[in-house]
Short mmCIF file of C-alpha atoms in Angstrom, two decimals:
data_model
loop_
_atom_site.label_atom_id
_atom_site.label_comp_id
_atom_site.label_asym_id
_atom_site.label_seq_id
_atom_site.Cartn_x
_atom_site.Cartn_y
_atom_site.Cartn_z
CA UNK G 1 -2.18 31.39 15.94
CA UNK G 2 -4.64 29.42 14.21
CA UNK G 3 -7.50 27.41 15.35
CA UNK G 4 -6.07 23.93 15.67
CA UNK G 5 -7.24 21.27 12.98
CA UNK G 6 -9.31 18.49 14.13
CA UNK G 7 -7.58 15.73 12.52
CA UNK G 8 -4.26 15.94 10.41
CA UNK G 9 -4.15 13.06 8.08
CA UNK G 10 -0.82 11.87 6.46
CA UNK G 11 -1.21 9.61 3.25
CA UNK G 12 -3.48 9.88 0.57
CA UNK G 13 -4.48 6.12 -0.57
CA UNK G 14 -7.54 4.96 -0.40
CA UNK G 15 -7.27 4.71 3.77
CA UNK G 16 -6.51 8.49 4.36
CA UNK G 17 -9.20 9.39 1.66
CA UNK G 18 -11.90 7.31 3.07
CA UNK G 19 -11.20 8.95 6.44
CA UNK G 20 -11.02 12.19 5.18
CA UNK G 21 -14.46 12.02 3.74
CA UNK G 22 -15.72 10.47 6.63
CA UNK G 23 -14.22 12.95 8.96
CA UNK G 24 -15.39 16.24 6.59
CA UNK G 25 -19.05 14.77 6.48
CA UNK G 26 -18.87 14.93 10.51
CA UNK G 27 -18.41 18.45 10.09
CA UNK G 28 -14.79 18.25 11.74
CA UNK G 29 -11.51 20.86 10.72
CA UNK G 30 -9.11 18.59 8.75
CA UNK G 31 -6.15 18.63 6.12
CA UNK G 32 -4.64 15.50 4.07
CA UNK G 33 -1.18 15.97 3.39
CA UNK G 34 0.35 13.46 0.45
CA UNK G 35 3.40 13.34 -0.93
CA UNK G 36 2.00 11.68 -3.88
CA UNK G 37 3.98 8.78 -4.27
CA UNK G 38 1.69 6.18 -2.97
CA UNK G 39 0.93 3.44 -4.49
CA UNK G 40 -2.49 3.06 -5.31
CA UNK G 41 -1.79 5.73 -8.22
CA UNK G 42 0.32 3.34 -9.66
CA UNK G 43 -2.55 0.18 -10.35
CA UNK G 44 -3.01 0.40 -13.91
CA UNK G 45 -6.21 -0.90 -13.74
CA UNK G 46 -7.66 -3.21 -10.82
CA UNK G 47 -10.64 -5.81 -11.48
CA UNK G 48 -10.87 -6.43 -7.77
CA UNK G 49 -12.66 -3.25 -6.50
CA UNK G 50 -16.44 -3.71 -6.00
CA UNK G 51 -18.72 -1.76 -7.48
CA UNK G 52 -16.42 -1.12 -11.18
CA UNK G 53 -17.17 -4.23 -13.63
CA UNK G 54 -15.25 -3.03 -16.40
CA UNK G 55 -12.23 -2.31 -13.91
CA UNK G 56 -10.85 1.02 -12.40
CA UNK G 57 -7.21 2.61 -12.30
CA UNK G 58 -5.53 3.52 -8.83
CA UNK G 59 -5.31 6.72 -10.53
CA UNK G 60 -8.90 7.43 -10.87
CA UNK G 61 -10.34 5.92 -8.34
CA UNK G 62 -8.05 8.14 -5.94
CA UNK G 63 -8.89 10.77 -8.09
CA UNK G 64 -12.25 10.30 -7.46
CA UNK G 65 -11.98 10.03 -4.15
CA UNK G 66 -9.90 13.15 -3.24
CA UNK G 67 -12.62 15.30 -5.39
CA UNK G 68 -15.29 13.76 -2.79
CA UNK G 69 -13.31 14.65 0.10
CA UNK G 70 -13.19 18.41 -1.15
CA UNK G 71 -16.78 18.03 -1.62
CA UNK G 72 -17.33 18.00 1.76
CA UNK G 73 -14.55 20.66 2.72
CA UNK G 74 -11.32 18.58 3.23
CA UNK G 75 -8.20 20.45 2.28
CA UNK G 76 -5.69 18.23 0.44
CA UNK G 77 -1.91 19.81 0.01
CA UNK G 78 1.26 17.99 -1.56
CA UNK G 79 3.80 17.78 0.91
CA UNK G 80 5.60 14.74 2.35
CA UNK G 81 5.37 15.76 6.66
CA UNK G 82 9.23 14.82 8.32
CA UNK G 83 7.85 15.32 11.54
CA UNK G 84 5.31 14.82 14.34
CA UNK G 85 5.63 16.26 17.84
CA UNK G 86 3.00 16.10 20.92
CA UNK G 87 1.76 19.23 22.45
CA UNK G 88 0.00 20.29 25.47
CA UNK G 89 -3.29 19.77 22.81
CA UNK G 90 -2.80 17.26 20.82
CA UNK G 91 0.52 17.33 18.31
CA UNK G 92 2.80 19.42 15.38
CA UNK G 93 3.18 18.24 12.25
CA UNK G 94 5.81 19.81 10.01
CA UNK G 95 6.45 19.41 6.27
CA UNK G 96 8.67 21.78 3.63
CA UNK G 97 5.82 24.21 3.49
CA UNK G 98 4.72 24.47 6.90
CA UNK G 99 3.45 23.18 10.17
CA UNK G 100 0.24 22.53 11.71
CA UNK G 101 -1.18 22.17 15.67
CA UNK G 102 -3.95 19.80 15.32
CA UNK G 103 -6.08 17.40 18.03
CA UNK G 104 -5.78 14.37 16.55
CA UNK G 105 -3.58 12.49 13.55
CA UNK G 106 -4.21 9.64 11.36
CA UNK G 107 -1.38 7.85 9.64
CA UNK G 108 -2.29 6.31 6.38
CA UNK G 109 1.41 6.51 5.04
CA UNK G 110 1.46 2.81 3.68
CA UNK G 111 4.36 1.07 2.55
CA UNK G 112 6.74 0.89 -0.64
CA UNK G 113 7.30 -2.61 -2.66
CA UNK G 114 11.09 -3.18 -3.10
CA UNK G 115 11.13 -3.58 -6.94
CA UNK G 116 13.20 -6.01 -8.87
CA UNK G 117 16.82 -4.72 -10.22
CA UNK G 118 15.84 -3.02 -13.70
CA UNK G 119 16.02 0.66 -15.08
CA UNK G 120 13.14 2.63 -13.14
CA UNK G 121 11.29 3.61 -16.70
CA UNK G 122 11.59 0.56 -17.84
CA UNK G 123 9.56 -0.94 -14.74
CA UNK G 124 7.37 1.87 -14.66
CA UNK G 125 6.06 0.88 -18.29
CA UNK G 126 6.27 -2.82 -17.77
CA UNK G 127 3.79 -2.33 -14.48
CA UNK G 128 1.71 -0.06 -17.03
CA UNK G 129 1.85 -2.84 -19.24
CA UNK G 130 0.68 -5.55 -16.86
CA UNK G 131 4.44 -7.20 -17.52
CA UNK G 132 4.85 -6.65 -13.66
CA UNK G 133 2.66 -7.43 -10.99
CA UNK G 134 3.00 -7.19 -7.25
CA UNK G 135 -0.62 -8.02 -5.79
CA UNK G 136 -1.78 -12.05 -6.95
CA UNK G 137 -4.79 -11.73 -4.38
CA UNK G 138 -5.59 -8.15 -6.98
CA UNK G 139 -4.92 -9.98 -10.18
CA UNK G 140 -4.14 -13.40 -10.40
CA UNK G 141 -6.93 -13.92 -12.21
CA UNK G 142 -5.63 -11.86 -14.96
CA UNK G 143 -2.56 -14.15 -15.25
CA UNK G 144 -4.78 -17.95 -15.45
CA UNK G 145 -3.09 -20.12 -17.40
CA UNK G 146 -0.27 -17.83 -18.98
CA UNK G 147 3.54 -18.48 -18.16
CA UNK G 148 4.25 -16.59 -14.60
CA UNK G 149 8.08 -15.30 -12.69
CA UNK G 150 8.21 -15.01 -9.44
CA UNK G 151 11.48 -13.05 -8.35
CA UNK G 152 11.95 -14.25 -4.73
CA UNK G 153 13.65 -16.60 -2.34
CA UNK G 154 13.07 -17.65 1.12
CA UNK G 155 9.44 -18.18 2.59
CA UNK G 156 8.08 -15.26 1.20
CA UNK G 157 9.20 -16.50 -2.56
CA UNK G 158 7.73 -19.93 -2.11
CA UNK G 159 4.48 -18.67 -0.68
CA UNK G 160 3.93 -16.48 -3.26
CA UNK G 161 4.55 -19.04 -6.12
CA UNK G 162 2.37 -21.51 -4.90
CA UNK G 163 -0.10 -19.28 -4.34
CA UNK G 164 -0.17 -18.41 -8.16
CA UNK G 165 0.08 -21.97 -8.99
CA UNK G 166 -4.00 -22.01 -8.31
CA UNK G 167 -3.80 -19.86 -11.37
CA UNK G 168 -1.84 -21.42 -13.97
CA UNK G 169 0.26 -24.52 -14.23
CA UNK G 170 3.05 -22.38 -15.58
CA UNK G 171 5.34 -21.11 -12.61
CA UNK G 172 8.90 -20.38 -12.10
CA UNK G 173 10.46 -19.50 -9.31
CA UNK G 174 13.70 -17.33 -9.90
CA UNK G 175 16.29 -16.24 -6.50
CA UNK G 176 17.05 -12.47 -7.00
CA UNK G 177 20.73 -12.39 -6.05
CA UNK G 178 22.32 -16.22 -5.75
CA UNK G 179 20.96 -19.42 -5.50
CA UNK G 180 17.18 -19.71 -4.16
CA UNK G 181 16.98 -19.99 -0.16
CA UNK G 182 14.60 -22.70 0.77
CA UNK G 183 14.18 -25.55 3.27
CA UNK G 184 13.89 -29.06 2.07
CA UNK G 185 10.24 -28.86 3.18
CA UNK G 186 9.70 -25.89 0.63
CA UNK G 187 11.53 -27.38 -2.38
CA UNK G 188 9.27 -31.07 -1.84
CA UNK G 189 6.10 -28.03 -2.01
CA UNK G 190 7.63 -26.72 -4.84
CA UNK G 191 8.46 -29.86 -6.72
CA UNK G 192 4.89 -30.99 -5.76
CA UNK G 193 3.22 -28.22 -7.31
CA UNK G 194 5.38 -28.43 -10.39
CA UNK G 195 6.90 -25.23 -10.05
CA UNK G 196 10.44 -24.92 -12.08
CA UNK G 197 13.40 -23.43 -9.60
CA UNK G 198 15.74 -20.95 -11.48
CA UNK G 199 19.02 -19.60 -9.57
CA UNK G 200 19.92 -15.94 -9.72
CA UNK G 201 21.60 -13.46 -9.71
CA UNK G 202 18.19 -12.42 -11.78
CA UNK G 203 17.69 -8.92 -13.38
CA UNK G 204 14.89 -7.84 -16.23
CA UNK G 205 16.86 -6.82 -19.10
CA UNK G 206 13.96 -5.99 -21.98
CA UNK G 207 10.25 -6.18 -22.58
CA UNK G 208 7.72 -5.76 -25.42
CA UNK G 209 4.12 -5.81 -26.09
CA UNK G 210 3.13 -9.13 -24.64
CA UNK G 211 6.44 -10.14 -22.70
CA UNK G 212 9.12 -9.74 -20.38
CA UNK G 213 12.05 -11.33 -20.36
CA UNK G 214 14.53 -11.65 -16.88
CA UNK G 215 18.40 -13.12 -17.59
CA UNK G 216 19.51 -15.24 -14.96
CA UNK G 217 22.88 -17.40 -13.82
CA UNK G 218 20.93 -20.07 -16.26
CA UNK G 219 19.87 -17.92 -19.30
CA UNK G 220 17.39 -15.88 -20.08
CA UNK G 221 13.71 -16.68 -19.49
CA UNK G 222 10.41 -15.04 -21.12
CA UNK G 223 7.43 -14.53 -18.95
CA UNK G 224 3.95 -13.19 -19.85
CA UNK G 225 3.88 -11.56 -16.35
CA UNK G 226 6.83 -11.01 -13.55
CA UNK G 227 5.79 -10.73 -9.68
CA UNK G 228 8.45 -9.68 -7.67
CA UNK G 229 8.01 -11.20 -3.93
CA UNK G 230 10.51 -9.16 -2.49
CA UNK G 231 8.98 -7.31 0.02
CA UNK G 232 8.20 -4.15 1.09
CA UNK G 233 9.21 -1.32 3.65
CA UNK G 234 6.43 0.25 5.92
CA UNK G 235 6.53 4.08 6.51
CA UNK G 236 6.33 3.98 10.35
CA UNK G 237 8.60 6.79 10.54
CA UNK G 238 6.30 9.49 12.23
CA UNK G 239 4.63 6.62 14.33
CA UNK G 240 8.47 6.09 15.78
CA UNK G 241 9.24 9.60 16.30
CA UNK G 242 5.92 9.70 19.08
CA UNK G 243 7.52 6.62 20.51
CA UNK G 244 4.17 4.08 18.98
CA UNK G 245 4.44 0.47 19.80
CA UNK G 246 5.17 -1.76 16.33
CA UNK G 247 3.82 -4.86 15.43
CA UNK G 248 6.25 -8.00 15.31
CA UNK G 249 6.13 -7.63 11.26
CA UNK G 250 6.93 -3.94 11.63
CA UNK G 251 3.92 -2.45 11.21
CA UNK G 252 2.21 0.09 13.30
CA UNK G 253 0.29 -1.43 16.39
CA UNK G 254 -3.30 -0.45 16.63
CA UNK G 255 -6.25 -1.47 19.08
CA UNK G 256 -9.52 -3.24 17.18
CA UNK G 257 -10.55 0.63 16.52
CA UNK G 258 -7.29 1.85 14.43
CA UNK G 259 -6.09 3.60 18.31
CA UNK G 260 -2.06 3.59 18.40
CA UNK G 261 -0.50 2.92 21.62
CA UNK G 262 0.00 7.09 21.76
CA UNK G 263 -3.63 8.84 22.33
CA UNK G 264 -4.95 11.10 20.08
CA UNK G 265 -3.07 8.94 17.19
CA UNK G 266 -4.31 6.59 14.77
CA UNK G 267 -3.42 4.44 12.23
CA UNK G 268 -4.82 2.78 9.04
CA UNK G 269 -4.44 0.74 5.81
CA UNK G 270 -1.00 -0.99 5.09
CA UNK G 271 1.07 0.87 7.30
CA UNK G 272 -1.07 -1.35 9.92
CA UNK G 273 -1.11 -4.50 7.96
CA UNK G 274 0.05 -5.36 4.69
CA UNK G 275 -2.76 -6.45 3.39
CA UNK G 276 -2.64 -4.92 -0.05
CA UNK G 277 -6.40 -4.78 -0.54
CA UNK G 278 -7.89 -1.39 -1.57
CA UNK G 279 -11.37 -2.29 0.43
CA UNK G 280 -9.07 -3.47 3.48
CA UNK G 281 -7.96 0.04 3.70
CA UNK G 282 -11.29 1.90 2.66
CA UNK G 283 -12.86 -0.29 5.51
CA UNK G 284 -9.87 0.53 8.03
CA UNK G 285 -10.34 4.35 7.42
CA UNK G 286 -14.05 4.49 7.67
CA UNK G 287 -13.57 2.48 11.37
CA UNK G 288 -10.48 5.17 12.31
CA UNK G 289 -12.41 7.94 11.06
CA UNK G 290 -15.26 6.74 13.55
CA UNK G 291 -13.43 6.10 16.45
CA UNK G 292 -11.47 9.44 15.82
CA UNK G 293 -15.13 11.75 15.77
CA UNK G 294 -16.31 9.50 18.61
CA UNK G 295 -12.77 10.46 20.69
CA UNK G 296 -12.88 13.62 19.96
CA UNK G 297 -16.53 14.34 21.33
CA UNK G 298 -15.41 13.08 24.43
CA UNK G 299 -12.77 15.89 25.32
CA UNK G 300 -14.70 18.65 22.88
CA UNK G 301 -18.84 18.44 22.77
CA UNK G 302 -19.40 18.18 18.88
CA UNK G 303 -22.75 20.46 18.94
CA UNK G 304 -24.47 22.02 15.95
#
């Protein structure tokens, strides 16, 4: 049987990747296995990264980043792992290709925005296109003063639109299905900050160069930019299976050094909160990545 890996990590954002080159540059056995389907890939370009003026793409900047990990000897495969067992050593991961017995794992498996109801190439070009947005703390300030959707309802919805509001003066809050969900308290916020209510059912029916335009129960409305507020769904799926602790929002639970509640496993990046900042996560898997060489020393001398 083969020698063991060190660390198996799951994900390949900007979390797992930051880890990984952490963990190869300590000299440790490791393997990143992504299923590709994350979505940093998908940030057409993101003006809130340090250290790129003129911007970056989640596809090149990840790109970048996996080419550094090989640099240093981490082994990247595509795969999407179904499960994760402990063992006398440490645990089993298992994907379509293969399995793998290895000391210590690292979930980076973040989460998945629930999109809007539109045709799926039709979104995927408008989010190309800047038409739809997901992150306002990312690029809100790419939206100042131009005439902003927000698809939500509830708490989340309102948050979200007033949050924008420090943008632009131009926001309107559509429901997705019926009429909008809010509490007296949240329409006097709304009506304070001058944001128009629209009820649904809402649903983006075309888009162009510059626009996008979403039909709801009151007509159709044209946006320069859409953010659904919809929320998300984190992949804790694996963490589940080893019987982890969750968070009350439903994230994996994690000590102040990205430890699970199971030893041996970590977590990092929006799978742990859902933060939705690229350096969040770079700056969670450089502290898991730490505490995971650190761990390991103790039960296996790291010597030269």
């Amino acid at each position: 049987m083969a020698e063991p890996l060190d660390c198996l990590i799951v994900g390949g954002g900007p979390a797992g990747l930051t880890a990984a080159i952490y963990l190869a540059r300590f000299h440790l056995n490791i393997l990143v296995v992504d299923d590709g389907k994350g979505r940093a890939e998908s940030i057409p370009c993101t003006h809130n990264h340090a250290g790129y003026p003129e911007g970056i793409s989640g596809k090149e900047l990840v790109r970048l980043m996996r080419e550094q990990a090989q640099r240093y000897g981490a082994r990247i495969e595509r795969d999407y792992v179904t499960r994760l067992d402990q063992t006398e050593n440490g645990f089993c991961a298992t994907w379509g290709s293969g399995s793998v017995e290895t000391k210590a794992v690292l979930l980076a498996t973040g989460v998945k925005n629930r999109r809007p109801p539109m045709d799926e190439e039709l979104h995927d070009e408008a989010l190309q296109r800047g038409l739809i947005r997901y992150c306002p703390i990312c690029d809100g300030f790419e939206v100042t003063d131009k005439n902003v959707g927000v698809i939500g309802s509830d708490s989340r919805g309102v948050a979200e639109a007033i949050f924008l509001r420090s943008y632009t003066p131009h926001v309107t809050l559509i429901a997705p299905d019926t009429a909008l969900k809010v509490t007296e308290e949240d329409k006097s916020r709304l009506k304070d900050a001058g944001i128009e209510c629209v009820d649904g059912p809402a649903q983006t029916v075309a888009i162009s160069d510059r626009c996008i335009v979403v039909d709801t129960a009151e007509g159709h409305y044209t946006f320069d930019s859409v953010y659904p507020a919809l929320g998300s769904d984190t992949h804790t799926q694996l963490a589940e299976q080893l019987g982890a602790r969750l968070s009350e929002q439903g994230c994996i639970g994690v000590d102040a050094r990205q430890r699970t509640s199971v030893p041996g496993l970590y977590a990092a990046g929006d799978v742990v909160i859902g933060l939705d900042q690229i350096s969040h996560a770079m700056g969670e898997g450089g502290v898991a990545a730490t505490t995971i060489r650190n761990d390991l020393a103790k039960e296996w001398p790291l010597l030269r």
